[in-house]
Amino acid sequence: MTRVLVVEDDPQLVRALVINLQARHYGVDAAPDGATGLRLAAARAPDVILLDLGLPDMDGVDAIRSLRRWSTVPILVLSARQASGEKVAALEAGADDYVTKPFSMNELLARLRAAVRRAANDPSLPEPEVIETDEFSINLSAKRVVRQGQDVRLTPTEWHLLEILVSNPGRLVTRKHLLEEVWGFSQTGKTNYLRVYMAQLRRKLEADPSHPRYLITEPGMGYRFEG
Ligand code: CA
């Protein structure tokens, strides 16, 4: 049984989460504040943690930092819509993903399953070599992209960006991470580089580059590959 720890101070939301998770055969523990959450994380060894960022006794980002000192358990953050800076801080502190309140239960469950699956993957197993979508396929070892039977020519920078995104399917990759990985710096003033290169990638890969299906922008935060 997959064990979920819910750290959330809104009792109605906790009740809804517990009912929905138990109905899908998850084992659930709930903590109404950060201190209880940290204690239960150690005592109950959950497989995944759902963590509200606005806790009564501590900042959720500090709770993530505390957890990450000793645990690699996947952490899915529950965050209010207006707080994009807070979400980035949570991801940089070691959260794996986030859902924005109010969220649909189906979206939450999909993200939860994805986080658990990623954590369960044996890191010694090779990553998939080929990523197939309806529009294009990417062979990671051959560094080859084929779209509708034709090779797509990518610059080394475009390739590097694409490789990072498709290696994290469904997962938000922050602008800071992409800038550091691809250009070796993280000045937020350089996010225009990212916009330019992402626009080029979309022109080469997306059927409708202005309404991307695969290379999704998360405004103010980063990008996500939806396979
Ligand atoms: Ca709260």
PDB file of N, CA and C in Angstrom, residues 85-169:
ATOM      1  N   GLY A  85       6.169  32.946  -6.768  1.00  0.00           N
ATOM      2  CA  GLY A  85       7.508  32.999  -6.172  1.00  0.00           C
ATOM      3  C   GLY A  85       7.674  31.938  -5.103  1.00  0.00           C
ATOM      4  N   GLU A  86       6.598  31.732  -4.354  1.00  0.00           N
ATOM      5  CA  GLU A  86       6.610  30.727  -3.291  1.00  0.00           C
ATOM      6  C   GLU A  86       6.766  29.314  -3.875  1.00  0.00           C
ATOM      7  N   LYS A  87       6.106  29.075  -5.010  1.00  0.00           N
ATOM      8  CA  LYS A  87       6.218  27.749  -5.625  1.00  0.00           C
ATOM      9  C   LYS A  87       7.642  27.499  -6.100  1.00  0.00           C
ATOM     10  N   VAL A  88       8.239  28.522  -6.723  1.00  0.00           N
ATOM     11  CA  VAL A  88       9.619  28.362  -7.185  1.00  0.00           C
ATOM     12  C   VAL A  88      10.523  28.084  -5.994  1.00  0.00           C
ATOM     13  N   ALA A  89      10.330  28.824  -4.889  1.00  0.00           N
ATOM     14  CA  ALA A  89      11.149  28.600  -3.687  1.00  0.00           C
ATOM     15  C   ALA A  89      10.967  27.175  -3.182  1.00  0.00           C
ATOM     16  N   ALA A  90       9.727  26.675  -3.242  1.00  0.00           N
ATOM     17  CA  ALA A  90       9.461  25.313  -2.773  1.00  0.00           C
ATOM     18  C   ALA A  90      10.171  24.283  -3.651  1.00  0.00           C
ATOM     19  N   LEU A  91      10.134  24.489  -4.970  1.00  0.00           N
ATOM     20  CA  LEU A  91      10.799  23.548  -5.882  1.00  0.00           C
ATOM     21  C   LEU A  91      12.302  23.597  -5.675  1.00  0.00           C
ATOM     22  N   GLU A  92      12.827  24.815  -5.458  1.00  0.00           N
ATOM     23  CA  GLU A  92      14.270  24.928  -5.270  1.00  0.00           C
ATOM     24  C   GLU A  92      14.707  24.359  -3.920  1.00  0.00           C
ATOM     25  N   ALA A  93      13.795  24.353  -2.954  1.00  0.00           N
ATOM     26  CA  ALA A  93      14.119  23.755  -1.648  1.00  0.00           C
ATOM     27  C   ALA A  93      14.066  22.226  -1.705  1.00  0.00           C
ATOM     28  N   GLY A  94      13.507  21.671  -2.789  1.00  0.00           N
ATOM     29  CA  GLY A  94      13.517  20.220  -2.933  1.00  0.00           C
ATOM     30  C   GLY A  94      12.162  19.569  -3.138  1.00  0.00           C
ATOM     31  N   ALA A  95      11.089  20.384  -3.283  1.00  0.00           N
ATOM     32  CA  ALA A  95       9.791  19.796  -3.632  1.00  0.00           C
ATOM     33  C   ALA A  95       9.874  19.229  -5.044  1.00  0.00           C
ATOM     34  N   ASP A  96       9.057  18.223  -5.327  1.00  0.00           N
ATOM     35  CA  ASP A  96       9.104  17.563  -6.631  1.00  0.00           C
ATOM     36  C   ASP A  96       8.131  18.153  -7.630  1.00  0.00           C
ATOM     37  N   ASP A  97       7.026  18.661  -7.140  1.00  0.00           N
ATOM     38  CA  ASP A  97       6.012  19.196  -8.043  1.00  0.00           C
ATOM     39  C   ASP A  97       5.041  19.992  -7.187  1.00  0.00           C
ATOM     40  N   TYR A  98       4.074  20.634  -7.839  1.00  0.00           N
ATOM     41  CA  TYR A  98       3.088  21.378  -7.065  1.00  0.00           C
ATOM     42  C   TYR A  98       1.746  21.278  -7.768  1.00  0.00           C
ATOM     43  N   VAL A  99       0.681  21.453  -7.034  1.00  0.00           N
ATOM     44  CA  VAL A  99      -0.633  21.692  -7.624  1.00  0.00           C
ATOM     45  C   VAL A  99      -1.166  22.971  -7.007  1.00  0.00           C
ATOM     46  N   THR A 100      -1.886  23.715  -7.833  1.00  0.00           N
ATOM     47  CA  THR A 100      -2.390  25.016  -7.426  1.00  0.00           C
ATOM     48  C   THR A 100      -3.809  24.867  -6.906  1.00  0.00           C
ATOM     49  N   LYS A 101      -4.048  25.453  -5.737  1.00  0.00           N
ATOM     50  CA  LYS A 101      -5.406  25.466  -5.178  1.00  0.00           C
ATOM     51  C   LYS A 101      -6.240  26.534  -5.877  1.00  0.00           C
ATOM     52  N   PRO A 102      -7.511  26.316  -6.146  1.00  0.00           N
ATOM     53  CA  PRO A 102      -8.203  25.041  -5.944  1.00  0.00           C
ATOM     54  C   PRO A 102      -7.856  24.083  -7.075  1.00  0.00           C
ATOM     55  N   PHE A 103      -7.653  22.817  -6.759  1.00  0.00           N
ATOM     56  CA  PHE A 103      -7.267  21.853  -7.785  1.00  0.00           C
ATOM     57  C   PHE A 103      -8.374  20.813  -7.944  1.00  0.00           C
ATOM     58  N   SER A 104      -8.369  20.149  -9.088  1.00  0.00           N
ATOM     59  CA  SER A 104      -9.310  19.039  -9.235  1.00  0.00           C
ATOM     60  C   SER A 104      -8.663  17.800  -8.604  1.00  0.00           C
ATOM     61  N   MET A 105      -9.484  16.958  -8.010  1.00  0.00           N
ATOM     62  CA  MET A 105      -8.960  15.757  -7.370  1.00  0.00           C
ATOM     63  C   MET A 105      -8.250  14.883  -8.408  1.00  0.00           C
ATOM     64  N   ASN A 106      -8.779  14.845  -9.646  1.00  0.00           N
ATOM     65  CA  ASN A 106      -8.134  14.025 -10.676  1.00  0.00           C
ATOM     66  C   ASN A 106      -6.729  14.515 -10.988  1.00  0.00           C
ATOM     67  N   GLU A 107      -6.575  15.853 -11.060  1.00  0.00           N
ATOM     68  CA  GLU A 107      -5.245  16.395 -11.337  1.00  0.00           C
ATOM     69  C   GLU A 107      -4.298  16.039 -10.203  1.00  0.00           C
ATOM     70  N   LEU A 108      -4.772  16.234  -8.991  1.00  0.00           N
ATOM     71  CA  LEU A 108      -3.925  15.931  -7.834  1.00  0.00           C
ATOM     72  C   LEU A 108      -3.493  14.465  -7.852  1.00  0.00           C
ATOM     73  N   LEU A 109      -4.443  13.568  -8.118  1.00  0.00           N
ATOM     74  CA  LEU A 109      -4.125  12.141  -8.093  1.00  0.00           C
ATOM     75  C   LEU A 109      -3.143  11.781  -9.202  1.00  0.00           C
ATOM     76  N   ALA A 110      -3.285  12.426 -10.365  1.00  0.00           N
ATOM     77  CA  ALA A 110      -2.355  12.153 -11.468  1.00  0.00           C
ATOM     78  C   ALA A 110      -0.942  12.594 -11.082  1.00  0.00           C
ATOM     79  N   ARG A 111      -0.827  13.770 -10.486  1.00  0.00           N
ATOM     80  CA  ARG A 111       0.492  14.263 -10.074  1.00  0.00           C
ATOM     81  C   ARG A 111       1.083  13.381  -8.979  1.00  0.00           C
ATOM     82  N   LEU A 112       0.218  12.941  -8.104  1.00  0.00           N
ATOM     83  CA  LEU A 112       0.654  12.071  -6.999  1.00  0.00           C
ATOM     84  C   LEU A 112       1.207  10.754  -7.552  1.00  0.00           C
ATOM     85  N   ARG A 113       0.455  10.154  -8.457  1.00  0.00           N
ATOM     86  CA  ARG A 113       0.908   8.887  -9.060  1.00  0.00           C
ATOM     87  C   ARG A 113       2.240   9.085  -9.780  1.00  0.00           C
ATOM     88  N   ALA A 114       2.355  10.208 -10.514  1.00  0.00           N
ATOM     89  CA  ALA A 114       3.600  10.467 -11.252  1.00  0.00           C
ATOM     90  C   ALA A 114       4.771  10.616 -10.292  1.00  0.00           C
ATOM     91  N   ALA A 115       4.557  11.323  -9.178  1.00  0.00           N
ATOM     92  CA  ALA A 115       5.645  11.538  -8.208  1.00  0.00           C
ATOM     93  C   ALA A 115       6.069  10.210  -7.591  1.00  0.00           C
ATOM     94  N   VAL A 116       5.106   9.367  -7.265  1.00  0.00           N
ATOM     95  CA  VAL A 116       5.426   8.069  -6.666  1.00  0.00           C
ATOM     96  C   VAL A 116       6.159   7.186  -7.681  1.00  0.00           C
ATOM     97  N   ARG A 117       5.692   7.237  -8.926  1.00  0.00           N
ATOM     98  CA  ARG A 117       6.308   6.409  -9.971  1.00  0.00           C
ATOM     99  C   ARG A 117       7.767   6.830 -10.209  1.00  0.00           C
ATOM    100  N   ARG A 118       7.997   8.143 -10.263  1.00  0.00           N
ATOM    101  CA  ARG A 118       9.374   8.614 -10.479  1.00  0.00           C
ATOM    102  C   ARG A 118      10.282   8.148  -9.356  1.00  0.00           C
ATOM    103  N   ALA A 119       9.756   8.238  -8.132  1.00  0.00           N
ATOM    104  CA  ALA A 119      10.586   7.862  -6.978  1.00  0.00           C
ATOM    105  C   ALA A 119      10.840   6.365  -6.962  1.00  0.00           C
ATOM    106  N   ALA A 120       9.874   5.576  -7.484  1.00  0.00           N
ATOM    107  CA  ALA A 120       9.998   4.121  -7.446  1.00  0.00           C
ATOM    108  C   ALA A 120      10.938   3.608  -8.523  1.00  0.00           C
ATOM    109  N   ASN A 121      11.169   4.422  -9.561  1.00  0.00           N
ATOM    110  CA  ASN A 121      12.042   3.964 -10.642  1.00  0.00           C
ATOM    111  C   ASN A 121      13.448   3.769 -10.110  1.00  0.00           C
ATOM    112  N   ASP A 122      13.985   2.617 -10.381  1.00  0.00           N
ATOM    113  CA  ASP A 122      15.333   2.313  -9.937  1.00  0.00           C
ATOM    114  C   ASP A 122      16.302   3.220 -10.700  1.00  0.00           C
ATOM    115  N   PRO A 123      17.078   4.042  -9.996  1.00  0.00           N
ATOM    116  CA  PRO A 123      17.974   4.954 -10.713  1.00  0.00           C
ATOM    117  C   PRO A 123      19.071   4.222 -11.483  1.00  0.00           C
ATOM    118  N   SER A 124      19.278   2.932 -11.188  1.00  0.00           N
ATOM    119  CA  SER A 124      20.308   2.207 -11.931  1.00  0.00           C
ATOM    120  C   SER A 124      19.786   1.714 -13.280  1.00  0.00           C
ATOM    121  N   LEU A 125      18.456   1.752 -13.453  1.00  0.00           N
ATOM    122  CA  LEU A 125      17.907   1.338 -14.747  1.00  0.00           C
ATOM    123  C   LEU A 125      18.121   2.452 -15.770  1.00  0.00           C
ATOM    124  N   PRO A 126      18.384   2.075 -17.031  1.00  0.00           N
ATOM    125  CA  PRO A 126      18.582   3.121 -18.028  1.00  0.00           C
ATOM    126  C   PRO A 126      17.287   3.888 -18.295  1.00  0.00           C
ATOM    127  N   GLU A 127      17.437   5.165 -18.586  1.00  0.00           N
ATOM    128  CA  GLU A 127      16.291   5.989 -18.982  1.00  0.00           C
ATOM    129  C   GLU A 127      15.797   5.500 -20.340  1.00  0.00           C
ATOM    130  N   PRO A 128      14.510   5.741 -20.638  1.00  0.00           N
ATOM    131  CA  PRO A 128      14.057   5.361 -21.977  1.00  0.00           C
ATOM    132  C   PRO A 128      14.864   6.099 -23.049  1.00  0.00           C
ATOM    133  N   GLU A 129      15.219   5.366 -24.090  1.00  0.00           N
ATOM    134  CA  GLU A 129      16.052   5.938 -25.140  1.00  0.00           C
ATOM    135  C   GLU A 129      15.237   6.793 -26.100  1.00  0.00           C
ATOM    136  N   VAL A 130      14.011   6.359 -26.350  1.00  0.00           N
ATOM    137  CA  VAL A 130      13.210   7.018 -27.370  1.00  0.00           C
ATOM    138  C   VAL A 130      11.905   7.521 -26.756  1.00  0.00           C
ATOM    139  N   ILE A 131      11.612   8.791 -26.997  1.00  0.00           N
ATOM    140  CA  ILE A 131      10.365   9.382 -26.519  1.00  0.00           C
ATOM    141  C   ILE A 131       9.481   9.640 -27.728  1.00  0.00           C
ATOM    142  N   GLU A 132       8.305   9.021 -27.707  1.00  0.00           N
ATOM    143  CA  GLU A 132       7.399   9.130 -28.854  1.00  0.00           C
ATOM    144  C   GLU A 132       6.217  10.017 -28.486  1.00  0.00           C
ATOM    145  N   THR A 133       5.896  10.966 -29.342  1.00  0.00           N
ATOM    146  CA  THR A 133       4.629  11.675 -29.208  1.00  0.00           C
ATOM    147  C   THR A 133       3.884  11.513 -30.535  1.00  0.00           C
ATOM    148  N   ASP A 134       2.669  12.025 -30.600  1.00  0.00           N
ATOM    149  CA  ASP A 134       1.922  11.942 -31.859  1.00  0.00           C
ATOM    150  C   ASP A 134       2.575  12.791 -32.952  1.00  0.00           C
ATOM    151  N   GLU A 135       3.373  13.772 -32.527  1.00  0.00           N
ATOM    152  CA  GLU A 135       3.921  14.736 -33.488  1.00  0.00           C
ATOM    153  C   GLU A 135       5.374  14.420 -33.867  1.00  0.00           C
ATOM    154  N   PHE A 136       6.152  13.947 -32.900  1.00  0.00           N
ATOM    155  CA  PHE A 136       7.585  13.752 -33.159  1.00  0.00           C
ATOM    156  C   PHE A 136       8.115  12.641 -32.266  1.00  0.00           C
ATOM    157  N   SER A 137       9.324  12.155 -32.615  1.00  0.00           N
ATOM    158  CA  SER A 137       9.990  11.206 -31.722  1.00  0.00           C
ATOM    159  C   SER A 137      11.413  11.691 -31.483  1.00  0.00           C
ATOM    160  N   ILE A 138      11.911  11.398 -30.277  1.00  0.00           N
ATOM    161  CA  ILE A 138      13.230  11.879 -29.871  1.00  0.00           C
ATOM    162  C   ILE A 138      14.036  10.667 -29.440  1.00  0.00           C
ATOM    163  N   ASN A 139      15.182  10.459 -30.098  1.00  0.00           N
ATOM    164  CA  ASN A 139      16.101   9.408 -29.678  1.00  0.00           C
ATOM    165  C   ASN A 139      17.224  10.074 -28.890  1.00  0.00           C
ATOM    166  N   LEU A 140      17.248   9.814 -27.566  1.00  0.00           N
ATOM    167  CA  LEU A 140      18.162  10.557 -26.701  1.00  0.00           C
ATOM    168  C   LEU A 140      19.618  10.165 -26.929  1.00  0.00           C
ATOM    169  N   SER A 141      19.896   8.874 -27.146  1.00  0.00           N
ATOM    170  CA  SER A 141      21.305   8.496 -27.300  1.00  0.00           C
ATOM    171  C   SER A 141      21.835   8.909 -28.669  1.00  0.00           C
ATOM    172  N   ALA A 142      20.988   8.817 -29.692  1.00  0.00           N
ATOM    173  CA  ALA A 142      21.427   9.230 -31.032  1.00  0.00           C
ATOM    174  C   ALA A 142      21.315  10.745 -31.227  1.00  0.00           C
ATOM    175  N   LYS A 143      20.731  11.444 -30.257  1.00  0.00           N
ATOM    176  CA  LYS A 143      20.487  12.895 -30.357  1.00  0.00           C
ATOM    177  C   LYS A 143      19.792  13.221 -31.677  1.00  0.00           C
ATOM    178  N   ARG A 144      18.696  12.501 -31.910  1.00  0.00           N
ATOM    179  CA  ARG A 144      18.020  12.646 -33.188  1.00  0.00           C
ATOM    180  C   ARG A 144      16.538  12.896 -32.940  1.00  0.00           C
ATOM    181  N   VAL A 145      16.000  13.878 -33.639  1.00  0.00           N
ATOM    182  CA  VAL A 145      14.580  14.189 -33.537  1.00  0.00           C
ATOM    183  C   VAL A 145      13.965  14.013 -34.917  1.00  0.00           C
ATOM    184  N   VAL A 146      12.877  13.241 -34.983  1.00  0.00           N
ATOM    185  CA  VAL A 146      12.203  13.005 -36.254  1.00  0.00           C
ATOM    186  C   VAL A 146      10.766  13.478 -36.118  1.00  0.00           C
ATOM    187  N   ARG A 147      10.344  14.293 -37.068  1.00  0.00           N
ATOM    188  CA  ARG A 147       8.965  14.777 -37.063  1.00  0.00           C
ATOM    189  C   ARG A 147       8.340  14.454 -38.412  1.00  0.00           C
ATOM    190  N   GLN A 148       7.278  13.704 -38.397  1.00  0.00           N
ATOM    191  CA  GLN A 148       6.578  13.291 -39.610  1.00  0.00           C
ATOM    192  C   GLN A 148       7.548  12.748 -40.654  1.00  0.00           C
ATOM    193  N   GLY A 149       8.432  11.847 -40.203  1.00  0.00           N
ATOM    194  CA  GLY A 149       9.346  11.169 -41.115  1.00  0.00           C
ATOM    195  C   GLY A 149      10.584  11.968 -41.497  1.00  0.00           C
ATOM    196  N   GLN A 150      10.670  13.213 -41.058  1.00  0.00           N
ATOM    197  CA  GLN A 150      11.799  14.059 -41.433  1.00  0.00           C
ATOM    198  C   GLN A 150      12.677  14.332 -40.213  1.00  0.00           C
ATOM    199  N   ASP A 151      13.985  14.307 -40.426  1.00  0.00           N
ATOM    200  CA  ASP A 151      14.890  14.737 -39.365  1.00  0.00           C
ATOM    201  C   ASP A 151      14.686  16.222 -39.076  1.00  0.00           C
ATOM    202  N   VAL A 152      14.660  16.533 -37.776  1.00  0.00           N
ATOM    203  CA  VAL A 152      14.574  17.944 -37.377  1.00  0.00           C
ATOM    204  C   VAL A 152      15.965  18.374 -36.947  1.00  0.00           C
ATOM    205  N   ARG A 153      16.461  19.451 -37.528  1.00  0.00           N
ATOM    206  CA  ARG A 153      17.806  19.930 -37.174  1.00  0.00           C
ATOM    207  C   ARG A 153      17.696  20.875 -35.984  1.00  0.00           C
ATOM    208  N   LEU A 154      18.386  20.503 -34.899  1.00  0.00           N
ATOM    209  CA  LEU A 154      18.401  21.354 -33.704  1.00  0.00           C
ATOM    210  C   LEU A 154      19.825  21.845 -33.458  1.00  0.00           C
ATOM    211  N   THR A 155      19.940  23.066 -32.968  1.00  0.00           N
ATOM    212  CA  THR A 155      21.251  23.563 -32.529  1.00  0.00           C
ATOM    213  C   THR A 155      21.606  22.856 -31.217  1.00  0.00           C
ATOM    214  N   PRO A 156      22.888  22.845 -30.841  1.00  0.00           N
ATOM    215  CA  PRO A 156      23.257  22.210 -29.561  1.00  0.00           C
ATOM    216  C   PRO A 156      22.488  22.799 -28.381  1.00  0.00           C
ATOM    217  N   THR A 157      22.242  24.097 -28.377  1.00  0.00           N
ATOM    218  CA  THR A 157      21.509  24.711 -27.266  1.00  0.00           C
ATOM    219  C   THR A 157      20.055  24.247 -27.258  1.00  0.00           C
ATOM    220  N   GLU A 158      19.432  24.207 -28.418  1.00  0.00           N
ATOM    221  CA  GLU A 158      18.052  23.716 -28.492  1.00  0.00           C
ATOM    222  C   GLU A 158      17.977  22.267 -28.020  1.00  0.00           C
ATOM    223  N   TRP A 159      18.945  21.472 -28.461  1.00  0.00           N
ATOM    224  CA  TRP A 159      18.946  20.061 -28.066  1.00  0.00           C
ATOM    225  C   TRP A 159      19.063  19.917 -26.549  1.00  0.00           C
ATOM    226  N   HIS A 160      19.971  20.678 -25.962  1.00  0.00           N
ATOM    227  CA  HIS A 160      20.216  20.587 -24.527  1.00  0.00           C
ATOM    228  C   HIS A 160      18.933  20.933 -23.744  1.00  0.00           C
ATOM    229  N   LEU A 161      18.270  22.000 -24.140  1.00  0.00           N
ATOM    230  CA  LEU A 161      17.012  22.391 -23.493  1.00  0.00           C
ATOM    231  C   LEU A 161      15.971  21.285 -23.611  1.00  0.00           C
ATOM    232  N   LEU A 162      15.821  20.779 -24.837  1.00  0.00           N
ATOM    233  CA  LEU A 162      14.809  19.750 -25.090  1.00  0.00           C
ATOM    234  C   LEU A 162      15.111  18.493 -24.280  1.00  0.00           C
ATOM    235  N   GLU A 163      16.383  18.128 -24.232  1.00  0.00           N
ATOM    236  CA  GLU A 163      16.789  16.922 -23.518  1.00  0.00           C
ATOM    237  C   GLU A 163      16.420  17.025 -22.029  1.00  0.00           C
ATOM    238  N   ILE A 164      16.650  18.179 -21.425  1.00  0.00           N
ATOM    239  CA  ILE A 164      16.325  18.349 -20.001  1.00  0.00           C
ATOM    240  C   ILE A 164      14.812  18.230 -19.793  1.00  0.00           C
ATOM    241  N   LEU A 165      14.051  18.884 -20.665  1.00  0.00           N
ATOM    242  CA  LEU A 165      12.594  18.880 -20.483  1.00  0.00           C
ATOM    243  C   LEU A 165      12.012  17.481 -20.676  1.00  0.00           C
ATOM    244  N   VAL A 166      12.429  16.777 -21.733  1.00  0.00           N
ATOM    245  CA  VAL A 166      11.810  15.467 -21.998  1.00  0.00           C
ATOM    246  C   VAL A 166      12.316  14.408 -21.014  1.00  0.00           C
ATOM    247  N   SER A 167      13.436  14.674 -20.367  1.00  0.00           N
ATOM    248  CA  SER A 167      13.908  13.745 -19.339  1.00  0.00           C
ATOM    249  C   SER A 167      13.137  13.900 -18.032  1.00  0.00           C
ATOM    250  N   ASN A 168      12.312  14.933 -17.953  1.00  0.00           N
ATOM    251  CA  ASN A 168      11.463  15.170 -16.771  1.00  0.00           C
ATOM    252  C   ASN A 168      10.009  15.258 -17.200  1.00  0.00           C
ATOM    253  N   PRO A 169       9.467  14.182 -17.803  1.00  0.00           N
ATOM    254  CA  PRO A 169       8.131  14.288 -18.401  1.00  0.00           C
ATOM    255  C   PRO A 169       7.071  14.667 -17.383  1.00  0.00           C
TER     256      PRO A 169
END
